[in-house]
Amino acid sequence: MVLWIGIDDTDSLQGMCTTFLATEIVRDLTQDFDLIGYPRLVRLNPNIPWKTRGNGAVCIRIGEGEGPGSIVGSIAGRFIVSYRRGRTPQGMEAVAKRVARLVECWSRFEDPTTNPAFVVLGKQPTAGLYWKAVRGVVSKRYARVVSQGRGLMRPYKNGRGLIGALASVAWRPHDRTYEILTYRAREAWATNRQIDPGSVVRMDRAFPSTFNNYDYQTQQVVIAPHSPCPVLFGIRGDDPSILPAAMNLIEGERPERWLIFETNQGTDDHVSGGPPFGSWSTVRWSGAVQSLPRILPGGHVVVRVANLDFTAYEPSKQFRSVVRKLVPGDRVQAVGAMRRRPRTLNLEKLLVESTVDVPQKVANPWCSRCQKRAKSMGHQAGFRCVRCGKRFPVSAAIFAQIGRGLLPGWYEPPVFARRHLSKPLKRMHPKFTRDRVAQNELQKEPSVGVPPLPVQESVSRAREK
Ligand code: ATP
């Protein structure tokens, strides 16, 4: 048994990051308590319109550690040790006072959209709260009611942060990944980040259990945010034990502190199981393609599948070319966010289950009497031999099966356009993706050893923290 601390909605677009506040809380509380397990970065419904960036909340567990400890971070020159299990410590009120002091010191209260909250609980709220918060919409009242009697809740301003704070504590992972987050020295905040792209490529290749590091097609570093927040970079992966070594391979600006978080990123937890689908939900939709794709102004591509429009937006870049190649009759399955007006599914990834044969006319009918090819009489009007006048139906033309340039399989947007919660194909089908990644690398081998660039310039749409 441990004390569960949940925090949310402390930052703004102008600065700060709830995970940085988490490092301050860990730094303070580990002077008197033990950290139990990894701190948790829990992403919630990515379609909620009132999120600041990535809709992330944080949960930290403290207690009296039992058994051997392991290093999960370094803050202000001190290693942070975590224990797998722990006993509940005394003094929930005193812990809450210390957390309150830090939340009040670091939160962006001046931002009208920031509504911080923290909780200190002796028992997790029901798991259903997490699932509702990651897939649907939760009211403050519902979050409070299902968490009643489990500890202290401290909302500020309109108290909306309580939803995320409680939901982060309610998370019981069935799938999980890890992220090592590194932070900048205070004097560097809001300046350009210096990260050597060549070192990111080397790290990505050296540690195959990491993901979403670098976009080989556009040669973009994706481990660094481009907001003025304190994060320097974050490396995501399946194996927490290699993350410190991966971090050490990154060259450029040195982090002031680092901490490994256990997360629900890259798990697809946000994808609803089945209908009925609520507002702002992410769903799975499958069926046959009904129409040829349309290209909208701005480069977005729309295709109709089983009475629903699927849209691949311009920022998903080369992913749109997969959608453009679909033809009526192809069978697909998609994962995407349901948008009400206009009613469409914003594509997050696409499985091409099967493709239909598309015969293409390769020659006009042959007039054996004149030893000549007949001429077309216009669209769907058939053919006529210009010498003898013999007529041929449309079906008399010579057709052949032409390669579609579209293989069955999963497709996903480039690394920089993916959602935090989207399970990358690399995690879904390790072998399949290894082969495809290998192909991409052969075709688009990036030049390693490119000189360090300010990340602000080298990243067009990098990771949102
Ligand atoms: P971060 O920047 O830390 O990645 P964020 O800043 O994008 O996250 P917040 O500032 O935490 O997001 O704002 C999201 C707000 O929405 C919080 O107050 C949170 O409690 C609330 N919230 C999150 N998920 C839901 C949900 N499913 N239903 C209702 N409210 C939610």
XYZ file of C-alpha atoms and ligand atoms in Angstrom, residues 8-11 17-19 43-45 48 50-57 113 115 132-139 160-165 420 464-465, ligand 1:
69
model
C -3.020 17.762 -13.755
C -3.643 20.987 -15.667
C -0.763 23.028 -14.263
C 0.883 24.250 -17.480
C 5.077 21.162 -18.040
C 3.255 19.007 -15.495
C 6.055 16.416 -15.742
C -2.308 10.549 -21.524
C -6.071 11.068 -21.595
C -8.601 11.541 -24.405
C -10.858 16.766 -25.659
C -9.944 21.983 -23.743
C -6.559 20.223 -23.491
C -3.490 22.465 -23.728
C -1.283 20.100 -25.736
C -1.006 16.362 -25.243
C -3.608 15.940 -22.461
C -1.108 14.392 -20.058
C -1.580 13.948 -16.308
C -7.387 27.961 -19.370
C -7.198 24.852 -13.859
C -13.808 6.783 -19.468
C -11.203 9.578 -19.309
C -8.970 8.082 -22.017
C -11.844 7.217 -24.393
C -14.686 9.568 -23.538
C -15.693 12.623 -21.576
C -15.813 12.721 -17.783
C -17.571 15.288 -15.619
C -11.219 20.779 -13.960
C -7.733 19.396 -13.351
C -9.315 17.050 -10.823
C -10.574 14.847 -13.667
C -7.084 14.171 -15.016
C -5.475 13.990 -11.555
C 0.960 10.164 -28.196
C 3.978 18.051 -27.982
C 4.645 17.594 -24.300
P 0.000 18.373 -21.037
O 0.370 19.736 -21.515
O 0.410 18.146 -19.605
O 0.374 17.319 -21.989
P -2.478 19.312 -21.496
O -1.886 20.528 -20.936
O -2.689 19.160 -22.946
O -1.589 18.209 -20.963
P -4.269 19.923 -19.558
O -3.744 21.284 -19.437
O -3.962 18.979 -18.478
O -3.879 19.184 -20.880
O -5.819 20.108 -19.770
C -6.678 19.056 -19.950
C -7.871 19.265 -19.020
O -8.902 18.408 -19.466
C -7.577 18.914 -17.592
O -8.245 19.828 -16.752
C -8.169 17.522 -17.424
O -8.617 17.279 -16.104
C -9.311 17.582 -18.386
N -9.611 16.286 -18.997
C -8.730 15.368 -19.441
N -9.354 14.313 -19.972
C -10.672 14.561 -19.857
C -11.841 13.838 -20.202
N -11.764 12.658 -20.788
N -13.047 14.391 -19.934
C -13.118 15.598 -19.359
N -12.069 16.331 -18.998
C -10.838 15.828 -19.253
